[in-house]
XYZ file of C-alpha atoms in Angstrom:
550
model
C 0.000 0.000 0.000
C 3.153 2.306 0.790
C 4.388 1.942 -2.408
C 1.446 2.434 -4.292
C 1.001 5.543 -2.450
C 4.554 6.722 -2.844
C 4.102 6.246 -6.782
C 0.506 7.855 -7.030
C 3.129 11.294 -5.199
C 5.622 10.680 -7.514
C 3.592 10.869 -10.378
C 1.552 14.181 -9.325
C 4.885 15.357 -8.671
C 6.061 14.846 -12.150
C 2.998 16.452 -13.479
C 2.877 19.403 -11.469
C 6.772 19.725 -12.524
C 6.050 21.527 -15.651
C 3.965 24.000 -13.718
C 5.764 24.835 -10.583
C 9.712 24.011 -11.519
C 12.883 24.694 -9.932
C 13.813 28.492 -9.211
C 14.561 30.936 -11.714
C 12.661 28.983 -14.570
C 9.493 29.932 -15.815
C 6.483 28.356 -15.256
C 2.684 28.722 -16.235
C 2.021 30.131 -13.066
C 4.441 33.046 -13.101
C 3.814 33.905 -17.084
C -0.335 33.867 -16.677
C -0.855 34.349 -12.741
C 1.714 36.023 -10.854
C 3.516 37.744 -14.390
C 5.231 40.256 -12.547
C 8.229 40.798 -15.194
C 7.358 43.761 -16.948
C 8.292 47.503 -16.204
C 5.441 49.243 -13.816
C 4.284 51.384 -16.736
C 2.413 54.304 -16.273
C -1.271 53.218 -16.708
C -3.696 55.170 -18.986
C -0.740 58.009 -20.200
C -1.419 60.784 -22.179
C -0.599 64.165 -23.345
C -2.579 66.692 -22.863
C -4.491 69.126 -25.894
C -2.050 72.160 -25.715
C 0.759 72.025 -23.236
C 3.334 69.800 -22.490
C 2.333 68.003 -19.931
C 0.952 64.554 -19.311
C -1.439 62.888 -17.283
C -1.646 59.298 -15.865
C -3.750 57.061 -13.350
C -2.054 56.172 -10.403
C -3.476 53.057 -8.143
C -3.324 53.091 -4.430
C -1.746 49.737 -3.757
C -4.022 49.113 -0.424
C -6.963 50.471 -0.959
C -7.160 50.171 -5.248
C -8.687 53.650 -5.124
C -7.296 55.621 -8.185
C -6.607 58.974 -9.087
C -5.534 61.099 -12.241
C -2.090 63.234 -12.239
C -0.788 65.520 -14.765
C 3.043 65.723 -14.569
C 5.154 68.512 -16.361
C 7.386 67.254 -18.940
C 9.992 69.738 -18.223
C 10.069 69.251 -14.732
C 8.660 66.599 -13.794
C 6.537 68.427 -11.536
C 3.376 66.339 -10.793
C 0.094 66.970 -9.459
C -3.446 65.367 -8.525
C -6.279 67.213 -10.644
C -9.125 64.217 -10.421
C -9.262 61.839 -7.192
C -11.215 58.846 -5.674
C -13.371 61.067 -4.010
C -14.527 63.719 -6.424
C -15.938 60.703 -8.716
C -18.371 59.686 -5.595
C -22.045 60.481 -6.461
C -25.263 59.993 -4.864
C -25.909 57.203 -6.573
C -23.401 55.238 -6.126
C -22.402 55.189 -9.891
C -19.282 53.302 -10.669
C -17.893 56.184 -12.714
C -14.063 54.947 -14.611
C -11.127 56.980 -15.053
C -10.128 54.701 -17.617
C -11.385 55.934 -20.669
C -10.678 59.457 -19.692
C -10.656 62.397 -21.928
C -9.750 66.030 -22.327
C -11.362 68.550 -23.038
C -9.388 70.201 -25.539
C -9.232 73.612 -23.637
C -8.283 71.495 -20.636
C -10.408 72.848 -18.736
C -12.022 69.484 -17.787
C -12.594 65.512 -18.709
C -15.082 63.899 -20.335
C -15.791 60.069 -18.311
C -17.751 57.095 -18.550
C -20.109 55.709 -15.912
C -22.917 52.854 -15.860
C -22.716 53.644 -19.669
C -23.949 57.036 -19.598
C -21.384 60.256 -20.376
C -19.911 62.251 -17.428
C -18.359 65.747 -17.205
C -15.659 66.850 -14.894
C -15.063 70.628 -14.531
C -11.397 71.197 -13.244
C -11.640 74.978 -11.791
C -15.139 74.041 -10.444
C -14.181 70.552 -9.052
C -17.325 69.386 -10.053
C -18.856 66.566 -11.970
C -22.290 66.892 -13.914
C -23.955 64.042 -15.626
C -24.648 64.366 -19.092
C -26.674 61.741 -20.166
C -29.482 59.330 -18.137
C -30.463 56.924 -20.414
C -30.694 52.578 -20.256
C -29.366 52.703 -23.651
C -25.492 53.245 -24.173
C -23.896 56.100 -25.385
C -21.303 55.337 -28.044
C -18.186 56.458 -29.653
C -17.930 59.905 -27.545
C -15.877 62.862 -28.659
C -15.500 66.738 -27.717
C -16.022 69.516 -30.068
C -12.788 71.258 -30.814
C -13.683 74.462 -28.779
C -14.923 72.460 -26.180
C -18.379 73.325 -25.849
C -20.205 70.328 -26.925
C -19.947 66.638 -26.502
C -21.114 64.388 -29.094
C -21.946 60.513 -29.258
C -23.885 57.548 -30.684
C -26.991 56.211 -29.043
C -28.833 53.475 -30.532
C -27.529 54.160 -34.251
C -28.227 57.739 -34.078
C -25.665 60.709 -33.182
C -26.350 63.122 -30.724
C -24.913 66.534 -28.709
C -25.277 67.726 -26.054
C -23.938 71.367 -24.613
C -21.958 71.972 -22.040
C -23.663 75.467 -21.134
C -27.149 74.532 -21.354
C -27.112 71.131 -20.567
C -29.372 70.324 -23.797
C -29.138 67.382 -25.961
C -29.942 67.688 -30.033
C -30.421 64.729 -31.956
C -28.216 65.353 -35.201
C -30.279 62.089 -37.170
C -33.415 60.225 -36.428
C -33.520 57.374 -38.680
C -30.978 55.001 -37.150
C -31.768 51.706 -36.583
C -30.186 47.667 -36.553
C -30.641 48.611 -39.768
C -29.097 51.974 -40.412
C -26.141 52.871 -38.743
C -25.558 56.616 -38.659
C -22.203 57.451 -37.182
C -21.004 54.009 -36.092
C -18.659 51.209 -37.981
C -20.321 48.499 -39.023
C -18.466 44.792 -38.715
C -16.963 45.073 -42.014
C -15.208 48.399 -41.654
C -14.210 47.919 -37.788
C -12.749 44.540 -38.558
C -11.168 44.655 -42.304
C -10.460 48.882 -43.067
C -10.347 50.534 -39.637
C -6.879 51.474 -38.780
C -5.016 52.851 -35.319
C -6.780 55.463 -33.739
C -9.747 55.868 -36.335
C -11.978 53.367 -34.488
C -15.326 55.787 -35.280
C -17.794 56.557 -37.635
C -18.042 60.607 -37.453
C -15.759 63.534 -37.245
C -15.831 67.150 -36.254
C -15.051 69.975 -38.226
C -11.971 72.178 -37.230
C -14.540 75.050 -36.489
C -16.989 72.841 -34.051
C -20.116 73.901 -36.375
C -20.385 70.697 -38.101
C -19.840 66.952 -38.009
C -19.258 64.615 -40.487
C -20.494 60.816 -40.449
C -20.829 57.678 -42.209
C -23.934 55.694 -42.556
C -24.195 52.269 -43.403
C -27.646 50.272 -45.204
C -26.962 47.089 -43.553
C -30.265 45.827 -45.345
C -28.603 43.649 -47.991
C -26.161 42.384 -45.434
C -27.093 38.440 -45.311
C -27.752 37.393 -41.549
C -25.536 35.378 -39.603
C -25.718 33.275 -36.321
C -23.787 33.779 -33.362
C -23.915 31.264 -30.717
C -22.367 32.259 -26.897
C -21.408 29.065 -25.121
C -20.294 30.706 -22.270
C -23.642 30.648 -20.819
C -24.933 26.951 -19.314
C -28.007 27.465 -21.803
C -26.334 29.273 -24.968
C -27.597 32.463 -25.974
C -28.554 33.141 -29.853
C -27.098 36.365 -31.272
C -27.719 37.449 -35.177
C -25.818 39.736 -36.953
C -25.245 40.978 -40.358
C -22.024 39.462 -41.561
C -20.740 39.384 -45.236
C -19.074 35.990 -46.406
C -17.155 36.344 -49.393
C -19.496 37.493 -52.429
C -22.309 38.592 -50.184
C -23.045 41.915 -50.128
C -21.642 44.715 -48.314
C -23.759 47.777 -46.516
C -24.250 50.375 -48.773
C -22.460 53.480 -47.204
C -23.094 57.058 -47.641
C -21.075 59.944 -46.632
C -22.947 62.899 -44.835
C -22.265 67.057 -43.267
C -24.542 67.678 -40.474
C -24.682 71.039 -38.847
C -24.740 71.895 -35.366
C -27.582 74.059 -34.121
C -31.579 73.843 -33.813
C -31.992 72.577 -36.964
C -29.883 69.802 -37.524
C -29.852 68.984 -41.684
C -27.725 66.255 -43.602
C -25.767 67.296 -46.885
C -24.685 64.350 -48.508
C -21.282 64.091 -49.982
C -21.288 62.613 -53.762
C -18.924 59.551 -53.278
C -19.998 58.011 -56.802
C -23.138 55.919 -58.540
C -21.323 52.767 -57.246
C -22.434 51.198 -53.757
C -20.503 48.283 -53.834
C -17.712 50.102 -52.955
C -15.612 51.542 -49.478
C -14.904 54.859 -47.611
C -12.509 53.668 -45.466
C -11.027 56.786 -44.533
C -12.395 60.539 -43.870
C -10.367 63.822 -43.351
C -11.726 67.579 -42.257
C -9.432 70.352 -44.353
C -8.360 72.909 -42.011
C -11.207 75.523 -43.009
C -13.798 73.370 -42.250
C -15.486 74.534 -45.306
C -14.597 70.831 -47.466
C -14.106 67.647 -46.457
C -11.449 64.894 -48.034
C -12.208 60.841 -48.278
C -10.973 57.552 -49.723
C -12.875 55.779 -52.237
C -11.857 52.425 -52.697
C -13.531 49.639 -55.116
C -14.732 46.124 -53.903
C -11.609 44.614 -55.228
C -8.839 47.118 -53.368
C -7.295 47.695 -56.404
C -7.891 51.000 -57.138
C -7.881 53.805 -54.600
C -9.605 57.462 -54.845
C -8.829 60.374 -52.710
C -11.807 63.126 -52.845
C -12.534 66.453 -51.833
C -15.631 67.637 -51.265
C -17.538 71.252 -50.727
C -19.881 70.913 -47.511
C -22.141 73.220 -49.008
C -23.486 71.012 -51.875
C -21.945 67.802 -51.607
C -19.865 68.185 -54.893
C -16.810 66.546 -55.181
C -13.645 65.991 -57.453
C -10.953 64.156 -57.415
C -7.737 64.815 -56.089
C -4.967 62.355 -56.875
C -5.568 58.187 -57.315
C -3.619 55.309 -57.159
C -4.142 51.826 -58.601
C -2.581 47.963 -58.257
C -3.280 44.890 -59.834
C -3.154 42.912 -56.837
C -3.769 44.677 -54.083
C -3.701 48.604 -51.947
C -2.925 48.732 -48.240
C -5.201 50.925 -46.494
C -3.340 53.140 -43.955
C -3.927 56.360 -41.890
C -1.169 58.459 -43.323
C -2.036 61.772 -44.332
C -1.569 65.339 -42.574
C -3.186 68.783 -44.245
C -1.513 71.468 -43.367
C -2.898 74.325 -41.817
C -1.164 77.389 -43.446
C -1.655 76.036 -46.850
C -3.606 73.909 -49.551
C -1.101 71.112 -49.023
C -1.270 67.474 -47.688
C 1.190 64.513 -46.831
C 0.209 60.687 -48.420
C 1.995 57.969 -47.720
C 1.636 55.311 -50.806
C 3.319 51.922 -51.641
C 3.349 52.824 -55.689
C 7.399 52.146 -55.401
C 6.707 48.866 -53.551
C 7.575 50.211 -49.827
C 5.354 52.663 -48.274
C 6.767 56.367 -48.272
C 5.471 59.712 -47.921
C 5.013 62.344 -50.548
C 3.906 65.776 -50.688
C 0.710 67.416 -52.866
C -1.417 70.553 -53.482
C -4.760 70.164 -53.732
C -4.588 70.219 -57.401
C -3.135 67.169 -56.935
C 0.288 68.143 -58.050
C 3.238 65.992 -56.640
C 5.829 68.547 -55.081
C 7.967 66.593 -52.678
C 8.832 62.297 -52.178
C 9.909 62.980 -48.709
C 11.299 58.946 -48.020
C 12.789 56.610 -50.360
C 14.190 53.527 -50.405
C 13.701 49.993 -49.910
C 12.344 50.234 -46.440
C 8.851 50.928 -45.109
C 7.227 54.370 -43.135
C 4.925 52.169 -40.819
C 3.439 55.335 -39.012
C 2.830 59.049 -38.975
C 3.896 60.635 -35.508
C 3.556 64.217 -36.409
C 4.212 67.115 -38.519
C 5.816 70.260 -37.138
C 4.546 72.577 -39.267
C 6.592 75.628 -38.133
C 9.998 73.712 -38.247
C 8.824 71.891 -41.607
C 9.237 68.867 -40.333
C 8.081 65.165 -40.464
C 7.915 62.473 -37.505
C 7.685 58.897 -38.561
C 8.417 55.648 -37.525
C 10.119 53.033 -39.760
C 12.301 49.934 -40.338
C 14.942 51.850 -42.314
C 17.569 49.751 -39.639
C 16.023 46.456 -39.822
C 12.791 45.175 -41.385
C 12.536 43.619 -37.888
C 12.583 46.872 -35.741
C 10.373 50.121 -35.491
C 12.166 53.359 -34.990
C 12.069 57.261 -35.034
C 12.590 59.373 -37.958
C 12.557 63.027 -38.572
C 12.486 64.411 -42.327
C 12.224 67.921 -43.363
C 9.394 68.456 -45.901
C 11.622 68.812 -48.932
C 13.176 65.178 -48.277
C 16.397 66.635 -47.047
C 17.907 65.701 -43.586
C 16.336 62.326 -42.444
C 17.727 61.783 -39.013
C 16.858 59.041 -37.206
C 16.413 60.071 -33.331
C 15.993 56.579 -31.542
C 18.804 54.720 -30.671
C 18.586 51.510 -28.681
C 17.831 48.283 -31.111
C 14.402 47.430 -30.959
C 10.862 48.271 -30.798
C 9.587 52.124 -30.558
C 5.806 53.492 -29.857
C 6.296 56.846 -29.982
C 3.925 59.905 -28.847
C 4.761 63.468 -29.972
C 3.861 66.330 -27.545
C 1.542 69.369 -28.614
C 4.298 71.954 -28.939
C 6.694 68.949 -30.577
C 8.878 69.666 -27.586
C 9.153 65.979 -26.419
C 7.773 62.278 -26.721
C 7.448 59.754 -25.146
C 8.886 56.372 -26.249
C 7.087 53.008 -25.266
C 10.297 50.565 -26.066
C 10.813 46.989 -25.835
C 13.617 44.247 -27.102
C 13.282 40.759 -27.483
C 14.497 40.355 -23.907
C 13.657 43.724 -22.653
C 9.579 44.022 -21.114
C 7.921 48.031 -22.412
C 10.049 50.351 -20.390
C 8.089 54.024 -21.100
C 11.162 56.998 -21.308
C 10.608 60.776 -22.141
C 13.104 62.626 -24.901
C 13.303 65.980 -26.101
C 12.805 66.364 -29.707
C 15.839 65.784 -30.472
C 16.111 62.815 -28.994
C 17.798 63.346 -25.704
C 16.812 60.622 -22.510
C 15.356 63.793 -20.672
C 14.008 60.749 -18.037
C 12.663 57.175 -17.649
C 8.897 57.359 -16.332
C 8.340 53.617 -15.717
C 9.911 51.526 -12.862
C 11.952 48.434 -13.055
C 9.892 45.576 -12.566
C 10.162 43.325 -9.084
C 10.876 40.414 -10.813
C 13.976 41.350 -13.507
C 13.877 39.024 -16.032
C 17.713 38.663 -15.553
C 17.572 36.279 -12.825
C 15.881 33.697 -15.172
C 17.853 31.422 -17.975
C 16.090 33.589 -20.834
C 17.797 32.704 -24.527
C 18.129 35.020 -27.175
C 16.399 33.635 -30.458
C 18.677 33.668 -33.735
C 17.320 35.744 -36.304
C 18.145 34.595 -39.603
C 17.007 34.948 -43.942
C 16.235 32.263 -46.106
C 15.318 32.113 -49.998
C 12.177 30.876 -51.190
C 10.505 30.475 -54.563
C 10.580 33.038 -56.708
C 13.637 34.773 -55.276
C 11.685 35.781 -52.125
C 13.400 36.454 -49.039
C 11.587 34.644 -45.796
C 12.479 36.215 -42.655
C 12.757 33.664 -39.694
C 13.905 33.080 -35.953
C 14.799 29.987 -33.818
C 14.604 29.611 -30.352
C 17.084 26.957 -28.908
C 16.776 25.147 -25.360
C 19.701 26.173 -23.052
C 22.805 24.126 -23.688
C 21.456 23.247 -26.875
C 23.633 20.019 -28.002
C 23.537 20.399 -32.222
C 24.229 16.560 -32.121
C 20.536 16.327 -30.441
C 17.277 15.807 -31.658
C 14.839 18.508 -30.206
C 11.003 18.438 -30.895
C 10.079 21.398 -32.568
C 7.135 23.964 -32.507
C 6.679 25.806 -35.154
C 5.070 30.048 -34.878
C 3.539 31.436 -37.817
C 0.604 34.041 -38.144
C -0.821 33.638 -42.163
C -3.065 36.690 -42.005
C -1.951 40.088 -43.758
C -0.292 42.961 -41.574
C 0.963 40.769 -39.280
C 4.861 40.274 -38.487
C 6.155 37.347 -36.115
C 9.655 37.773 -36.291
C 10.643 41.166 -34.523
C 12.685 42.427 -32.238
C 10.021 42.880 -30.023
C 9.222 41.507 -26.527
C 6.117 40.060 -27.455
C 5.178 39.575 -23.759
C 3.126 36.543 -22.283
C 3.317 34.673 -26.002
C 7.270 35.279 -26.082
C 7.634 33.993 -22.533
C 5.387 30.583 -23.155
C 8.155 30.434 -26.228
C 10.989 31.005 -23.751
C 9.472 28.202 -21.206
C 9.156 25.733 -23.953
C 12.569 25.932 -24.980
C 13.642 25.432 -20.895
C 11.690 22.507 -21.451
C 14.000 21.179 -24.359
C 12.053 22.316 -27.503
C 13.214 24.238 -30.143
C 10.960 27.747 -31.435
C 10.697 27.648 -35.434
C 9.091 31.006 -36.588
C 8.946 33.094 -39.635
C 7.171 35.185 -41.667
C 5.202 33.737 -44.889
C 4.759 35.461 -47.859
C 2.757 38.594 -47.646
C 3.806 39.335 -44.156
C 3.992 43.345 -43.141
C 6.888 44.705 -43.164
C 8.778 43.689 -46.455
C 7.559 46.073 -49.010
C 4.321 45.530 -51.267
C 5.215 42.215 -52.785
């Protein structure tokens, strides 16, 4: 009986093993549970509208109460402005600091609570509700001069005023089946891009707002069923398979005042067709869109006259295969110019035009890819960009002045950059991370001086465990293509050993697996494999980001 016992422990033992190992190796429990191995970021960070400051939520570690700070960036002066207590209301509404905004006078923040929309006035210390409603208010944003906060309740957009308190209803035809300033599943899941996630915009002057609607009516239905539940729920939605139809989308001006009235845009005859991207000029007086066929092959940019819809066309660009759909272009506000980034050379740079659509300056060139627009300094005339000029495998920070002359790259450390450009362009702030190295958050000057780290080392350095760096390495395919790839060995890997292997790969488009990037929780299951004796085979298939448009 004693031995039968002792081999029933020894086996748990050996199956726990993988779980709870020997110090300074990683287990499940430490990656998904405890994970205590990245920097202590600050939570929720962002700059504010016009000055060059910051704010951030800080937690209270005992009591979990948080609060909102604004810190100076030349300082690093820091001070509370919204706290646990001032969010308290009669009610006992559960009112989050998470989804914070500012007004863009900041003069106050606009919050979320029990799904209605909350004001905070700072010089008043005072919080006002704005809406009281048991539907949801949707896709909230602020009126440039800060007077008037606008969002989408059951598929129809709505303001309300600061001042008076009053709520308008800008449309009043919404429905399941008529989405007025909200993304349908089609455009949030296949054309929106970083930062765009909406459906309406508001004009530079605050006295209009511009908005998509969708006709979801020859959408085909589709069923949804949640197993979560013990008795699964039933959900339909309209969702296009390939060859169904697509919501017929329309592109509309509505004014601001008593009597709210919808000019429609003229995006074309065709309906089977996208807008997957809208822009405001700076005098509010026309507004500039995408039009882009069913097929993606053949891309449009518009600009329209608010006051009767009529468009022309501006510049176009076509592909036989296939056009990337990004969220890079800048008008400027001194003069009837715009930046657009483009893949017609086969890597994504950015070029300057009038609104004649005359070409003036190719700002980037090269076989190398701008993967974002940071800003544009329009008084210094120039251009902040991230890109993988170094090393397909690394995002980094770029400045270019607007004739193409002095590209100077301002990050240094190899790696991964997120970058966030102040107001005044002053400073950012850089989000980095290495393939061994968690997202440490550091502030520069715009010139990229380390003016001072603003996260704090984590409790549990990832030094102290037996962490391998992968190899990073090319191979040629068919057709003369270069695959990128990486390989993560097991510690004192033995090349006269057999190892099983697990091979990483992501086949969908925009996505890039091998990067010098920390890749957090996914990168550290990798990492405990290979302590485990397995090898880490990834790469990059054809038609991976990153590469150029092959």
């Amino acid at each position: 009986m004693k031995r039968r016992v002792s081999a029933v422990l020894l086996l748990i033992g050996l199956a726990f093993q993988g779980i709870y190992a020997q110090p300074n190796q990683l287990t499940v429990q430490k990656i998904y549970q405890d994970f205590d191995f990245s920097e202590h970021l600050l939570k929720s960070l962002k700059w504010l509208p016009q000055s060059e400051q910051f704010s951030y939520i800080e937690t209270d570690t005992s009591t979990g109460e948080k609060r909102l700070l604004v810190e100076d960036a030349a300082d690093g002066a820091a001070k509370v402005v919204l706290n646990h207590e001032e969010l308290q209301t009669d009610d006992s509404v559960n009112i989050s600091l998470r989804s914070y905004q500012w007004m863009p006078d900041e003069s106050g923040l606009i919050l979320r609570g029990s799904g209605d929309v909350w004001w905070y006035s700072i010089a008043e210390e005072k919080l006002t509700r704005l809406t009281s409603t048991e539907a949801k208010e949707e896709e909230v944003q602020i009126s440039p001069d800060s007077r008037n906060v606008s969002y989408v309740r059951e598929y129809n957009l709505y303001v309300t005023n600061l001042s008076s308190g009053k709520e308008i209803a800008l449309t009043t035809d919404g429905s399941d089946q008529l989405f007025n300033g909200k993304l349908d599943w089609v455009y949030q899941e296949e054309l929106v891009g970083r930062g765009i996630f909406k459906g309406y915009w508001w004009s530079p002057d605050s006295r209009h707002i511009a908005y998509l609607q969708f006709d979801e009516s020859p959408v085909p239905d589709y069923p949804l069923v949640d197993e979560i539940p013990y008795h699964p729920d039933l959900e339909i939605m309209q969702y296009p398979k390939a060859g169904d139809s697509n919501p017929i989308v329309k592109l509309g001006v509505v004014n601001i005042g008593k009597a709210p009235k919808t000019v429609w845009m003229d995006v074309g005859e065709e309906t089977n067709q996208y807008i997957p991207r809208v822009y405001w000029a700076p005098n509010g007086d026309h507004l500039a869109f995408m039009r882009l066929d069913r097929y993606q092959q053949h891309l449009e940019f518009l600009l329209a006259d608010i006051s009767d819809g009529t468009s022309h066309l501006i510049l176009e660009e076509k592909d036989p295969y296939w056009i990337n759909i990004e969220d890079q272009v800048h008008f400027f506000g001194d003069s009837e110019r715009f930046l657009w980034g483009s893949d017609r050379s086969g890597f994504r740079h950015v070029y300057l035009y009038d609104f004649d659509g005359n070409l003036l300056h190719q700002l980037t060139q090269g076989e190398w890819v701008v993967t974002e627009f940071v800003g544009v300094d329009e008084q210094n005339n120039q251009v902040y960009f991230l890109a993988n000029k170094k090393d397909v495998k690394e995002r980094q920070l770029y400045r270019v002045n607007f004739d193409g002359s002095q590209l100077t790259r301002l990050t240094e450390k190899a790696g991964t950059h997120g970058v966030e450009l102040s107001p005044q362009r002053q400073y950012y702030i850089d989000k980095y991370n290495d393939v061994l190295t968690p997202t440490q958050q550091n502030l520069y000057s715009s010139d990229g001086k380390l003016v001072r780290r603003l996260s704090k080392e984590s409790k549990a350095p990832l030094g102290e465990y037996d962490l391998q760096m992968p190899e990073f390495f090319t191979f040629q395919g068919d057709s003369g293509i270069t695959f990128y790839a990486s390989m993560l060995k097991p510690p004192n890997f033995d090349s006269a050993k057999e190892y099983p292997v697990l091979v990483y790969v992501y086949g969908g488009p925009h996505a890039q697996v091998v990067r010098r990037s920390f890749g957090r929780k996914r990168n550290l299951w990798h990492q405990m494999l290979a302590q485990k004796g397995y090898i880490i085979f990834s790469m990059d298939n054809r038609g991976s980001y990153g590469r150029g448009h092959h």
